[in-house]
Amino acid sequence: MNRVQVRIAAAGAVVLSLVALAAACGGSGGSTADAASGGKINLVAYSTPEASYAKLIPAFNKTSEGKGVTFTQSYGASGDQSRAVAAGQPADVVHFALEPDIQRLVDAKLVSPNWNQNQYNGFVANTMVVFVVRKGNPKHITSWDDLVKPGVQVITPNPFTSGGARWNIMAAYGAELKEGKTPAQAQQYLSDLFHNVPVQDDKASAALQTFTAGKGDVLLAYEQDALLAEQSGADIQIVYPPQTIEIQTPIATTTKASSAGKAFVKWMYTPQAQTILAQTGYRPVVTSQESAFTKAFPDAGNPTLFTINDVDSGGWDDVMTKFFDPTNSIMQKIESSIGVSTSS
Amino acid sequence: MTTVALPRRRASGAALPSVAPGVAITYLSVVVLLPLSALLWETHKGGVDAFWQAVSAPDAVAALKLTLGAALLVALINAVFGTLIAWVLVRDSFIGKGFVNSLIDLPFALPTVVAGLTLLTLYGPNSPIGVDITYTRKAVVLALMFETLPFVIRSVQPVLLELDREMEEAAASLGARGHVIFRRVVLPNLLPAILSGMALAFARAVGEYGSVVLLSGNVPFSTEVASVHIYSQIQSDYVTGATAMSVVLLSISLVVLLSISALHRWSSKHDR
């Protein structure tokens, strides 16, 4: 080879490797060809409904509108997933743990502002915040007040990294208001509560892991997560607080959604889909299917429920700034006060 | 240094074609420089005030202090034990030495979150050996020690292998005792390698996330490290805070790495 040829060959090699790199980075996986009739759905969801979708998708494929539809599924922390879609991850259907994660996509013009204009306000499955305790409930935890007693260790994720932790805090705060406390007293309760939190994991699944590994007396968790953990034989039991927050999880199609994606979201509200959700630990939003849940989990409690809008009429929008702004908010102040008293 | 004679096909005598620098720079740009510039650009968008506000917030300062302190401590521990292990691997012979030698690099291969999980099982509340140090600052140091083990060992080992033993023999024949030989003859030769191993370990420790996040408990002001702090800012949609903190971490690591390489140049100049 002469010098010029060497240069060309080397340049070619660089281009090739860059192309390969780009392909490796940009490939969204699952480039399987569309099935003849069905089309394709990119499903992006938070992590807990994974077990439900494992049953929902095959059931959908058996229906006439779902025949031959192929799915690409992606699960992860709700905020991460929402951010990924906003940054360009292909998605037809999104299912998140809380409304602000859909709102982010509305702001990015990836989801229609009318996404929640249905009978169920865009929510597809409900769950609630419950207490998870050691088998036999050795610390006799029955109410929110028991969590702030001295010597009780409460496990909940860090509210600045985890959407689940935000639900937990709003459950605690709302329960105090329901008991007739003033907002100031309820905030004091949150402060007392966080003085009993020795570990703040980055996400709900990690907190569950920490608890099952033996740390803490009470874990604040989604009922659905707790039911599944109990079913899988972990040495835990669920305690239903007298009042707690109803966690409403929203589903939406994106503006780029395939017709199969739209059909799938519609199907999610059918009795069949809602029954599967109930059997995998969710409280169905279609009330006629509520019995499917009680059939599957006869021992599940029935606490008095309130929603995020009962806690704060401004909803999540308002709550996010008031409670969870990282520079100036109620939780930021509480976290600093803990640091001042415990950092060594 | 041994040079292997290869049949030369080109008259110019260079081992690589002249495009090599171009390829190297393109590669570095795509893989390293471009992402780092994008990060700087993102930070600059917020402005100086926002940057300062983000990095001087009390929780940010606490996280930085913990991270830098732990990384420094880990670098020092590595300096001692890394050198010791390298010494044993080079100078002593024992059964299974090859196996131990391969073991050293395993922390690199293990996903950090798995490392965290393993350490959690071993030193957590249900510890089979009765040691529970998780969710404390000790746990941060422990996780970082695990992740940074190979650096000092792997930079000291080759130097130790090439070290001329006649120097030590000469020192011994002149009556120097073992510890004096180590301090006056061996250590000065190893020092540059130890320092560069320490710098790499430090830089790696500053950025560690996966194992620390599981072990530390992530309580702000107490056990929250900088990388977890950054993650929490991203999760709170506070991008300025996240990028500002990242820039601070990168700058500190850059300064450390630069000063080590400056030290290298200085010491090799003075050797000759």
PDB file of C-alpha atoms in Angstrom, chain A residues 61-341:
ATOM      1  CA  ASN A  61     -52.408 -10.668  21.889  1.00  0.00           C
ATOM      2  CA  LYS A  62     -55.286 -13.128  22.152  1.00  0.00           C
ATOM      3  CA  THR A  63     -57.910 -10.461  21.442  1.00  0.00           C
ATOM      4  CA  SER A  64     -58.926  -9.591  17.870  1.00  0.00           C
ATOM      5  CA  GLU A  65     -57.406  -6.094  17.976  1.00  0.00           C
ATOM      6  CA  GLY A  66     -54.222  -7.329  19.634  1.00  0.00           C
ATOM      7  CA  LYS A  67     -53.521 -10.216  17.302  1.00  0.00           C
ATOM      8  CA  GLY A  68     -49.935 -10.194  16.066  1.00  0.00           C
ATOM      9  CA  VAL A  69     -49.024  -6.975  17.856  1.00  0.00           C
ATOM     10  CA  THR A  70     -45.409  -7.023  18.995  1.00  0.00           C
ATOM     11  CA  PHE A  71     -44.194  -5.153  22.057  1.00  0.00           C
ATOM     12  CA  THR A  72     -40.908  -3.548  22.967  1.00  0.00           C
ATOM     13  CA  GLN A  73     -40.966  -3.096  26.716  1.00  0.00           C
ATOM     14  CA  SER A  74     -38.874  -0.809  28.866  1.00  0.00           C
ATOM     15  CA  TYR A  75     -39.149  -0.573  32.647  1.00  0.00           C
ATOM     16  CA  GLY A  76     -37.331   1.636  35.141  1.00  0.00           C
ATOM     17  CA  ALA A  77     -37.712   4.377  37.722  1.00  0.00           C
ATOM     18  CA  SER A  78     -40.671   6.527  36.702  1.00  0.00           C
ATOM     19  CA  GLY A  79     -38.764   9.823  36.490  1.00  0.00           C
ATOM     20  CA  ASP A  80     -35.918   8.237  34.516  1.00  0.00           C
ATOM     21  CA  GLN A  81     -38.327   6.679  32.054  1.00  0.00           C
ATOM     22  CA  SER A  82     -40.220   9.906  31.540  1.00  0.00           C
ATOM     23  CA  ARG A  83     -36.987  11.820  31.007  1.00  0.00           C
ATOM     24  CA  ALA A  84     -35.786   9.215  28.499  1.00  0.00           C
ATOM     25  CA  VAL A  85     -38.968   9.553  26.448  1.00  0.00           C
ATOM     26  CA  ALA A  86     -38.727  13.344  26.592  1.00  0.00           C
ATOM     27  CA  ALA A  87     -35.149  12.994  25.308  1.00  0.00           C
ATOM     28  CA  GLY A  88     -36.244  10.845  22.379  1.00  0.00           C
ATOM     29  CA  GLN A  89     -36.686   7.237  23.435  1.00  0.00           C
ATOM     30  CA  PRO A  90     -39.339   5.820  21.104  1.00  0.00           C
ATOM     31  CA  ALA A  91     -42.638   5.297  22.916  1.00  0.00           C
ATOM     32  CA  ASP A  92     -46.211   4.636  21.876  1.00  0.00           C
ATOM     33  CA  VAL A  93     -47.625   3.943  25.313  1.00  0.00           C
ATOM     34  CA  VAL A  94     -46.327   5.357  28.599  1.00  0.00           C
ATOM     35  CA  HIS A  95     -47.389   4.241  32.079  1.00  0.00           C
ATOM     36  CA  PHE A  96     -45.864   6.130  35.007  1.00  0.00           C
ATOM     37  CA  ALA A  97     -46.082   6.213  38.784  1.00  0.00           C
ATOM     38  CA  LEU A  98     -47.253   9.779  39.018  1.00  0.00           C
ATOM     39  CA  GLU A  99     -48.877  12.440  36.917  1.00  0.00           C
ATOM     40  CA  PRO A 100     -45.977  14.940  36.697  1.00  0.00           C
ATOM     41  CA  ASP A 101     -44.049  12.363  34.678  1.00  0.00           C
ATOM     42  CA  ILE A 102     -46.765  12.467  32.003  1.00  0.00           C
ATOM     43  CA  GLN A 103     -46.971  16.249  32.339  1.00  0.00           C
ATOM     44  CA  ARG A 104     -43.293  16.414  31.364  1.00  0.00           C
ATOM     45  CA  LEU A 105     -44.211  14.759  28.054  1.00  0.00           C
ATOM     46  CA  VAL A 106     -47.167  17.091  27.584  1.00  0.00           C
ATOM     47  CA  ASP A 107     -44.755  20.015  28.017  1.00  0.00           C
ATOM     48  CA  ALA A 108     -42.429  18.396  25.473  1.00  0.00           C
ATOM     49  CA  LYS A 109     -45.411  18.100  23.091  1.00  0.00           C
ATOM     50  CA  LEU A 110     -45.070  14.326  23.036  1.00  0.00           C
ATOM     51  CA  VAL A 111     -48.400  13.653  24.728  1.00  0.00           C
ATOM     52  CA  SER A 112     -51.623  15.477  23.939  1.00  0.00           C
ATOM     53  CA  PRO A 113     -52.809  17.916  26.637  1.00  0.00           C
ATOM     54  CA  ASN A 114     -56.121  16.042  26.455  1.00  0.00           C
ATOM     55  CA  TRP A 115     -54.534  12.741  27.490  1.00  0.00           C
ATOM     56  CA  ASN A 116     -56.598  12.538  30.690  1.00  0.00           C
ATOM     57  CA  GLN A 117     -59.983  13.318  29.110  1.00  0.00           C
ATOM     58  CA  ASN A 118     -61.571   9.991  29.872  1.00  0.00           C
ATOM     59  CA  GLN A 119     -63.894   8.674  32.515  1.00  0.00           C
ATOM     60  CA  TYR A 120     -60.928   7.726  34.678  1.00  0.00           C
ATOM     61  CA  ASN A 121     -58.944  10.950  34.284  1.00  0.00           C
ATOM     62  CA  GLY A 122     -56.175   9.056  32.565  1.00  0.00           C
ATOM     63  CA  PHE A 123     -55.509   6.732  35.491  1.00  0.00           C
ATOM     64  CA  VAL A 124     -55.426   3.046  34.686  1.00  0.00           C
ATOM     65  CA  ALA A 125     -54.587   1.327  37.955  1.00  0.00           C
ATOM     66  CA  ASN A 126     -54.568   2.370  41.578  1.00  0.00           C
ATOM     67  CA  THR A 127     -52.636   1.303  44.584  1.00  0.00           C
ATOM     68  CA  MET A 128     -51.943   2.892  47.965  1.00  0.00           C
ATOM     69  CA  VAL A 129     -49.209   3.557  50.478  1.00  0.00           C
ATOM     70  CA  VAL A 130     -49.100   0.850  53.154  1.00  0.00           C
ATOM     71  CA  PHE A 131     -46.863  -0.131  56.064  1.00  0.00           C
ATOM     72  CA  VAL A 132     -44.748  -3.223  55.654  1.00  0.00           C
ATOM     73  CA  VAL A 133     -43.543  -4.700  58.944  1.00  0.00           C
ATOM     74  CA  ARG A 134     -41.682  -7.792  60.109  1.00  0.00           C
ATOM     75  CA  LYS A 135     -43.762 -10.943  60.417  1.00  0.00           C
ATOM     76  CA  GLY A 136     -45.808 -10.833  63.623  1.00  0.00           C
ATOM     77  CA  ASN A 137     -45.518  -7.036  63.789  1.00  0.00           C
ATOM     78  CA  PRO A 138     -43.093  -7.090  66.760  1.00  0.00           C
ATOM     79  CA  LYS A 139     -43.167  -3.302  67.176  1.00  0.00           C
ATOM     80  CA  HIS A 140     -46.984  -3.166  67.126  1.00  0.00           C
ATOM     81  CA  ILE A 141     -47.193  -0.676  64.302  1.00  0.00           C
ATOM     82  CA  THR A 142     -50.816   0.163  63.550  1.00  0.00           C
ATOM     83  CA  SER A 143     -51.042   3.892  62.879  1.00  0.00           C
ATOM     84  CA  TRP A 144     -49.066   6.789  61.467  1.00  0.00           C
ATOM     85  CA  ASP A 145     -48.368   7.970  65.014  1.00  0.00           C
ATOM     86  CA  ASP A 146     -46.514   4.738  65.749  1.00  0.00           C
ATOM     87  CA  LEU A 147     -43.940   5.644  63.104  1.00  0.00           C
ATOM     88  CA  VAL A 148     -42.622   8.657  64.993  1.00  0.00           C
ATOM     89  CA  LYS A 149     -42.184   6.849  68.309  1.00  0.00           C
ATOM     90  CA  PRO A 150     -38.621   6.737  69.577  1.00  0.00           C
ATOM     91  CA  GLY A 151     -36.721   3.605  68.581  1.00  0.00           C
ATOM     92  CA  VAL A 152     -38.825   2.856  65.506  1.00  0.00           C
ATOM     93  CA  GLN A 153     -36.826   2.785  62.293  1.00  0.00           C
ATOM     94  CA  VAL A 154     -38.741   3.702  59.144  1.00  0.00           C
ATOM     95  CA  ILE A 155     -37.434   2.895  55.676  1.00  0.00           C
ATOM     96  CA  THR A 156     -38.524   5.119  52.813  1.00  0.00           C
ATOM     97  CA  PRO A 157     -36.554   6.175  49.743  1.00  0.00           C
ATOM     98  CA  ASN A 158     -35.049   9.626  49.289  1.00  0.00           C
ATOM     99  CA  PRO A 159     -37.850  11.973  48.161  1.00  0.00           C
ATOM    100  CA  PHE A 160     -35.511  13.837  45.838  1.00  0.00           C
ATOM    101  CA  THR A 161     -34.590  10.730  43.860  1.00  0.00           C
ATOM    102  CA  SER A 162     -37.694   8.585  44.119  1.00  0.00           C
ATOM    103  CA  GLY A 163     -41.269   9.156  42.953  1.00  0.00           C
ATOM    104  CA  GLY A 164     -42.424   6.460  45.364  1.00  0.00           C
ATOM    105  CA  ALA A 165     -40.969   8.385  48.287  1.00  0.00           C
ATOM    106  CA  ARG A 166     -43.003  11.414  47.274  1.00  0.00           C
ATOM    107  CA  TRP A 167     -46.181   9.348  47.499  1.00  0.00           C
ATOM    108  CA  ASN A 168     -45.113   8.138  50.955  1.00  0.00           C
ATOM    109  CA  ILE A 169     -44.592  11.659  52.206  1.00  0.00           C
ATOM    110  CA  MET A 170     -47.878  12.906  50.831  1.00  0.00           C
ATOM    111  CA  ALA A 171     -49.598   9.907  52.437  1.00  0.00           C
ATOM    112  CA  ALA A 172     -48.103  10.759  55.831  1.00  0.00           C
ATOM    113  CA  TYR A 173     -48.822  14.453  55.497  1.00  0.00           C
ATOM    114  CA  GLY A 174     -52.364  13.897  54.232  1.00  0.00           C
ATOM    115  CA  ALA A 175     -53.128  11.382  56.984  1.00  0.00           C
ATOM    116  CA  GLU A 176     -52.114  13.956  59.592  1.00  0.00           C
ATOM    117  CA  LEU A 177     -54.410  16.555  58.003  1.00  0.00           C
ATOM    118  CA  LYS A 178     -57.226  13.994  57.974  1.00  0.00           C
ATOM    119  CA  GLU A 179     -56.675  13.465  61.683  1.00  0.00           C
ATOM    120  CA  GLY A 180     -57.414  17.154  62.134  1.00  0.00           C
ATOM    121  CA  LYS A 181     -53.857  18.453  62.454  1.00  0.00           C
ATOM    122  CA  THR A 182     -52.921  21.856  61.084  1.00  0.00           C
ATOM    123  CA  PRO A 183     -50.505  22.049  58.116  1.00  0.00           C
ATOM    124  CA  ALA A 184     -47.795  23.233  60.524  1.00  0.00           C
ATOM    125  CA  GLN A 185     -48.362  20.225  62.780  1.00  0.00           C
ATOM    126  CA  ALA A 186     -48.358  17.910  59.769  1.00  0.00           C
ATOM    127  CA  GLN A 187     -45.029  19.360  58.652  1.00  0.00           C
ATOM    128  CA  GLN A 188     -43.662  18.811  62.139  1.00  0.00           C
ATOM    129  CA  TYR A 189     -44.851  15.217  61.830  1.00  0.00           C
ATOM    130  CA  LEU A 190     -42.844  14.812  58.606  1.00  0.00           C
ATOM    131  CA  SER A 191     -39.795  16.175  60.369  1.00  0.00           C
ATOM    132  CA  ASP A 192     -40.271  13.737  63.280  1.00  0.00           C
ATOM    133  CA  LEU A 193     -40.828  10.922  60.803  1.00  0.00           C
ATOM    134  CA  PHE A 194     -37.619  11.629  58.922  1.00  0.00           C
ATOM    135  CA  HIS A 195     -35.659  11.653  62.147  1.00  0.00           C
ATOM    136  CA  ASN A 196     -36.594   7.971  62.325  1.00  0.00           C
ATOM    137  CA  VAL A 197     -35.400   7.212  58.791  1.00  0.00           C
ATOM    138  CA  PRO A 198     -31.863   5.761  58.881  1.00  0.00           C
ATOM    139  CA  VAL A 199     -31.601   4.925  55.180  1.00  0.00           C
ATOM    140  CA  GLN A 200     -32.920   6.788  52.166  1.00  0.00           C
ATOM    141  CA  ASP A 201     -32.487   4.559  49.142  1.00  0.00           C
ATOM    142  CA  ASP A 202     -32.530   6.003  45.664  1.00  0.00           C
ATOM    143  CA  LYS A 203     -35.664   4.156  44.604  1.00  0.00           C
ATOM    144  CA  ALA A 204     -38.590   2.187  45.971  1.00  0.00           C
ATOM    145  CA  SER A 205     -37.268  -1.182  44.832  1.00  0.00           C
ATOM    146  CA  ALA A 206     -33.952  -0.546  46.617  1.00  0.00           C
ATOM    147  CA  ALA A 207     -35.834   0.396  49.790  1.00  0.00           C
ATOM    148  CA  LEU A 208     -37.731  -2.886  49.663  1.00  0.00           C
ATOM    149  CA  GLN A 209     -34.388  -4.634  49.248  1.00  0.00           C
ATOM    150  CA  THR A 210     -32.950  -2.795  52.259  1.00  0.00           C
ATOM    151  CA  PHE A 211     -35.943  -3.769  54.361  1.00  0.00           C
ATOM    152  CA  THR A 212     -35.944  -7.429  53.375  1.00  0.00           C
ATOM    153  CA  ALA A 213     -32.185  -7.476  54.020  1.00  0.00           C
ATOM    154  CA  GLY A 214     -33.027  -6.787  57.658  1.00  0.00           C
ATOM    155  CA  LYS A 215     -32.818  -3.024  58.142  1.00  0.00           C
ATOM    156  CA  GLY A 216     -35.649  -1.108  59.822  1.00  0.00           C
ATOM    157  CA  ASP A 217     -38.978  -1.835  61.506  1.00  0.00           C
ATOM    158  CA  VAL A 218     -41.418  -0.341  59.006  1.00  0.00           C
ATOM    159  CA  LEU A 219     -41.184   0.134  55.262  1.00  0.00           C
ATOM    160  CA  LEU A 220     -43.450   2.589  53.499  1.00  0.00           C
ATOM    161  CA  ALA A 221     -44.345   0.953  50.197  1.00  0.00           C
ATOM    162  CA  TYR A 222     -46.847   0.657  47.384  1.00  0.00           C
ATOM    163  CA  GLU A 223     -49.494  -1.899  48.295  1.00  0.00           C
ATOM    164  CA  GLN A 224     -48.919  -3.643  44.983  1.00  0.00           C
ATOM    165  CA  ASP A 225     -45.180  -4.029  45.613  1.00  0.00           C
ATOM    166  CA  ALA A 226     -45.857  -5.232  49.135  1.00  0.00           C
ATOM    167  CA  LEU A 227     -48.438  -7.797  48.032  1.00  0.00           C
ATOM    168  CA  LEU A 228     -46.063  -9.198  45.425  1.00  0.00           C
ATOM    169  CA  ALA A 229     -43.206  -9.338  47.946  1.00  0.00           C
ATOM    170  CA  GLU A 230     -45.454 -11.100  50.441  1.00  0.00           C
ATOM    171  CA  GLN A 231     -46.552 -13.566  47.759  1.00  0.00           C
ATOM    172  CA  SER A 232     -42.950 -14.303  46.858  1.00  0.00           C
ATOM    173  CA  GLY A 233     -42.390 -15.465  50.419  1.00  0.00           C
ATOM    174  CA  ALA A 234     -40.533 -12.572  52.037  1.00  0.00           C
ATOM    175  CA  ASP A 235     -40.758 -12.631  55.828  1.00  0.00           C
ATOM    176  CA  ILE A 236     -42.985  -9.572  56.017  1.00  0.00           C
ATOM    177  CA  GLN A 237     -46.568  -8.575  56.604  1.00  0.00           C
ATOM    178  CA  ILE A 238     -48.692  -5.664  55.471  1.00  0.00           C
ATOM    179  CA  VAL A 239     -50.325  -3.297  57.941  1.00  0.00           C
ATOM    180  CA  TYR A 240     -53.009  -0.990  56.549  1.00  0.00           C
ATOM    181  CA  PRO A 241     -52.933   2.438  58.162  1.00  0.00           C
ATOM    182  CA  PRO A 242     -56.341   3.877  59.126  1.00  0.00           C
ATOM    183  CA  GLN A 243     -56.035   6.456  56.343  1.00  0.00           C
ATOM    184  CA  THR A 244     -53.708   6.575  53.409  1.00  0.00           C
ATOM    185  CA  ILE A 245     -53.256   8.081  49.991  1.00  0.00           C
ATOM    186  CA  GLU A 246     -54.661   6.504  46.861  1.00  0.00           C
ATOM    187  CA  ILE A 247     -51.860   6.219  44.337  1.00  0.00           C
ATOM    188  CA  GLN A 248     -53.265   6.790  40.891  1.00  0.00           C
ATOM    189  CA  THR A 249     -50.993   5.664  38.081  1.00  0.00           C
ATOM    190  CA  PRO A 250     -51.557   7.337  34.709  1.00  0.00           C
ATOM    191  CA  ILE A 251     -51.316   5.777  31.253  1.00  0.00           C
ATOM    192  CA  ALA A 252     -51.202   7.660  27.955  1.00  0.00           C
ATOM    193  CA  THR A 253     -50.468   7.283  24.284  1.00  0.00           C
ATOM    194  CA  THR A 254     -47.907   9.572  22.736  1.00  0.00           C
ATOM    195  CA  THR A 255     -48.673  11.793  19.784  1.00  0.00           C
ATOM    196  CA  LYS A 256     -46.632   9.408  17.614  1.00  0.00           C
ATOM    197  CA  ALA A 257     -48.491   6.351  18.837  1.00  0.00           C
ATOM    198  CA  SER A 258     -49.291   3.551  16.454  1.00  0.00           C
ATOM    199  CA  SER A 259     -52.953   2.581  16.075  1.00  0.00           C
ATOM    200  CA  ALA A 260     -52.051  -0.608  17.943  1.00  0.00           C
ATOM    201  CA  GLY A 261     -50.835   1.539  20.853  1.00  0.00           C
ATOM    202  CA  LYS A 262     -54.123   3.412  20.990  1.00  0.00           C
ATOM    203  CA  ALA A 263     -56.075   0.159  20.847  1.00  0.00           C
ATOM    204  CA  PHE A 264     -53.951  -1.241  23.676  1.00  0.00           C
ATOM    205  CA  VAL A 265     -54.621   1.684  26.017  1.00  0.00           C
ATOM    206  CA  LYS A 266     -58.341   1.397  25.258  1.00  0.00           C
ATOM    207  CA  TRP A 267     -58.171  -2.311  26.014  1.00  0.00           C
ATOM    208  CA  MET A 268     -56.503  -1.597  29.374  1.00  0.00           C
ATOM    209  CA  TYR A 269     -59.887  -0.364  30.639  1.00  0.00           C
ATOM    210  CA  THR A 270     -61.747  -3.531  29.654  1.00  0.00           C
ATOM    211  CA  PRO A 271     -62.931  -5.895  32.396  1.00  0.00           C
ATOM    212  CA  GLN A 272     -60.390  -8.459  31.179  1.00  0.00           C
ATOM    213  CA  ALA A 273     -57.384  -6.151  31.562  1.00  0.00           C
ATOM    214  CA  GLN A 274     -58.625  -4.694  34.819  1.00  0.00           C
ATOM    215  CA  THR A 275     -59.060  -8.184  36.221  1.00  0.00           C
ATOM    216  CA  ILE A 276     -55.462  -9.027  35.375  1.00  0.00           C
ATOM    217  CA  LEU A 277     -54.328  -5.801  37.046  1.00  0.00           C
ATOM    218  CA  ALA A 278     -56.345  -6.804  40.113  1.00  0.00           C
ATOM    219  CA  GLN A 279     -54.802 -10.259  40.186  1.00  0.00           C
ATOM    220  CA  THR A 280     -51.323  -8.739  40.088  1.00  0.00           C
ATOM    221  CA  GLY A 281     -51.962  -6.504  43.074  1.00  0.00           C
ATOM    222  CA  TYR A 282     -53.407  -3.303  41.646  1.00  0.00           C
ATOM    223  CA  ARG A 283     -56.741  -1.837  42.664  1.00  0.00           C
ATOM    224  CA  PRO A 284     -58.724  -1.609  39.405  1.00  0.00           C
ATOM    225  CA  VAL A 285     -60.047   1.779  38.353  1.00  0.00           C
ATOM    226  CA  VAL A 286     -63.112   0.218  36.761  1.00  0.00           C
ATOM    227  CA  THR A 287     -65.178  -0.250  39.885  1.00  0.00           C
ATOM    228  CA  SER A 288     -67.087  -3.274  38.664  1.00  0.00           C
ATOM    229  CA  GLN A 289     -63.766  -5.148  38.734  1.00  0.00           C
ATOM    230  CA  GLU A 290     -63.000  -4.260  42.328  1.00  0.00           C
ATOM    231  CA  SER A 291     -64.277  -7.697  43.361  1.00  0.00           C
ATOM    232  CA  ALA A 292     -61.548  -9.345  41.288  1.00  0.00           C
ATOM    233  CA  PHE A 293     -59.058  -7.719  43.628  1.00  0.00           C
ATOM    234  CA  THR A 294     -60.798  -8.834  46.795  1.00  0.00           C
ATOM    235  CA  LYS A 295     -61.039 -12.315  45.363  1.00  0.00           C
ATOM    236  CA  ALA A 296     -57.311 -12.407  44.709  1.00  0.00           C
ATOM    237  CA  PHE A 297     -56.365 -10.734  47.999  1.00  0.00           C
ATOM    238  CA  PRO A 298     -59.113 -11.480  50.532  1.00  0.00           C
ATOM    239  CA  ASP A 299     -56.992 -10.276  53.456  1.00  0.00           C
ATOM    240  CA  ALA A 300     -56.269  -6.874  51.966  1.00  0.00           C
ATOM    241  CA  GLY A 301     -57.418  -4.049  54.181  1.00  0.00           C
ATOM    242  CA  ASN A 302     -59.766  -1.246  53.347  1.00  0.00           C
ATOM    243  CA  PRO A 303     -58.375   1.984  54.764  1.00  0.00           C
ATOM    244  CA  THR A 304     -59.984   5.365  54.223  1.00  0.00           C
ATOM    245  CA  LEU A 305     -58.441   6.768  51.071  1.00  0.00           C
ATOM    246  CA  PHE A 306     -57.712  10.316  50.020  1.00  0.00           C
ATOM    247  CA  THR A 307     -56.132  11.548  46.789  1.00  0.00           C
ATOM    248  CA  ILE A 308     -53.333  13.989  46.104  1.00  0.00           C
ATOM    249  CA  ASN A 309     -55.929  16.657  45.305  1.00  0.00           C
ATOM    250  CA  ASP A 310     -57.474  16.188  48.759  1.00  0.00           C
ATOM    251  CA  VAL A 311     -54.082  16.939  50.283  1.00  0.00           C
ATOM    252  CA  ASP A 312     -53.410  19.948  48.114  1.00  0.00           C
ATOM    253  CA  SER A 313     -56.036  21.364  45.787  1.00  0.00           C
ATOM    254  CA  GLY A 314     -53.257  22.422  43.426  1.00  0.00           C
ATOM    255  CA  GLY A 315     -52.372  18.752  42.850  1.00  0.00           C
ATOM    256  CA  TRP A 316     -48.881  17.509  42.037  1.00  0.00           C
ATOM    257  CA  ASP A 317     -47.919  20.753  40.325  1.00  0.00           C
ATOM    258  CA  ASP A 318     -48.266  22.621  43.570  1.00  0.00           C
ATOM    259  CA  VAL A 319     -46.932  19.794  45.744  1.00  0.00           C
ATOM    260  CA  MET A 320     -43.739  19.456  43.718  1.00  0.00           C
ATOM    261  CA  THR A 321     -42.713  23.063  44.346  1.00  0.00           C
ATOM    262  CA  LYS A 322     -43.976  23.239  47.910  1.00  0.00           C
ATOM    263  CA  PHE A 323     -42.557  19.951  49.156  1.00  0.00           C
ATOM    264  CA  PHE A 324     -39.910  18.714  46.767  1.00  0.00           C
ATOM    265  CA  ASP A 325     -38.084  21.659  45.237  1.00  0.00           C
ATOM    266  CA  PRO A 326     -34.404  20.752  45.778  1.00  0.00           C
ATOM    267  CA  THR A 327     -33.354  24.288  46.686  1.00  0.00           C
ATOM    268  CA  ASN A 328     -36.191  25.571  48.858  1.00  0.00           C
ATOM    269  CA  SER A 329     -39.056  23.388  50.040  1.00  0.00           C
ATOM    270  CA  ILE A 330     -40.527  21.683  53.070  1.00  0.00           C
ATOM    271  CA  MET A 331     -38.630  18.427  52.523  1.00  0.00           C
ATOM    272  CA  GLN A 332     -35.394  20.214  51.698  1.00  0.00           C
ATOM    273  CA  LYS A 333     -35.593  22.032  55.043  1.00  0.00           C
ATOM    274  CA  ILE A 334     -36.406  18.833  56.893  1.00  0.00           C
ATOM    275  CA  GLU A 335     -33.477  17.017  55.294  1.00  0.00           C
ATOM    276  CA  SER A 336     -31.140  19.846  56.309  1.00  0.00           C
ATOM    277  CA  SER A 337     -32.421  19.772  59.880  1.00  0.00           C
ATOM    278  CA  ILE A 338     -31.681  16.047  60.069  1.00  0.00           C
ATOM    279  CA  GLY A 339     -28.195  16.643  58.763  1.00  0.00           C
ATOM    280  CA  VAL A 340     -27.502  19.263  61.373  1.00  0.00           C
ATOM    281  CA  SER A 341     -28.522  16.942  64.168  1.00  0.00           C
TER     282      SER A 341
END
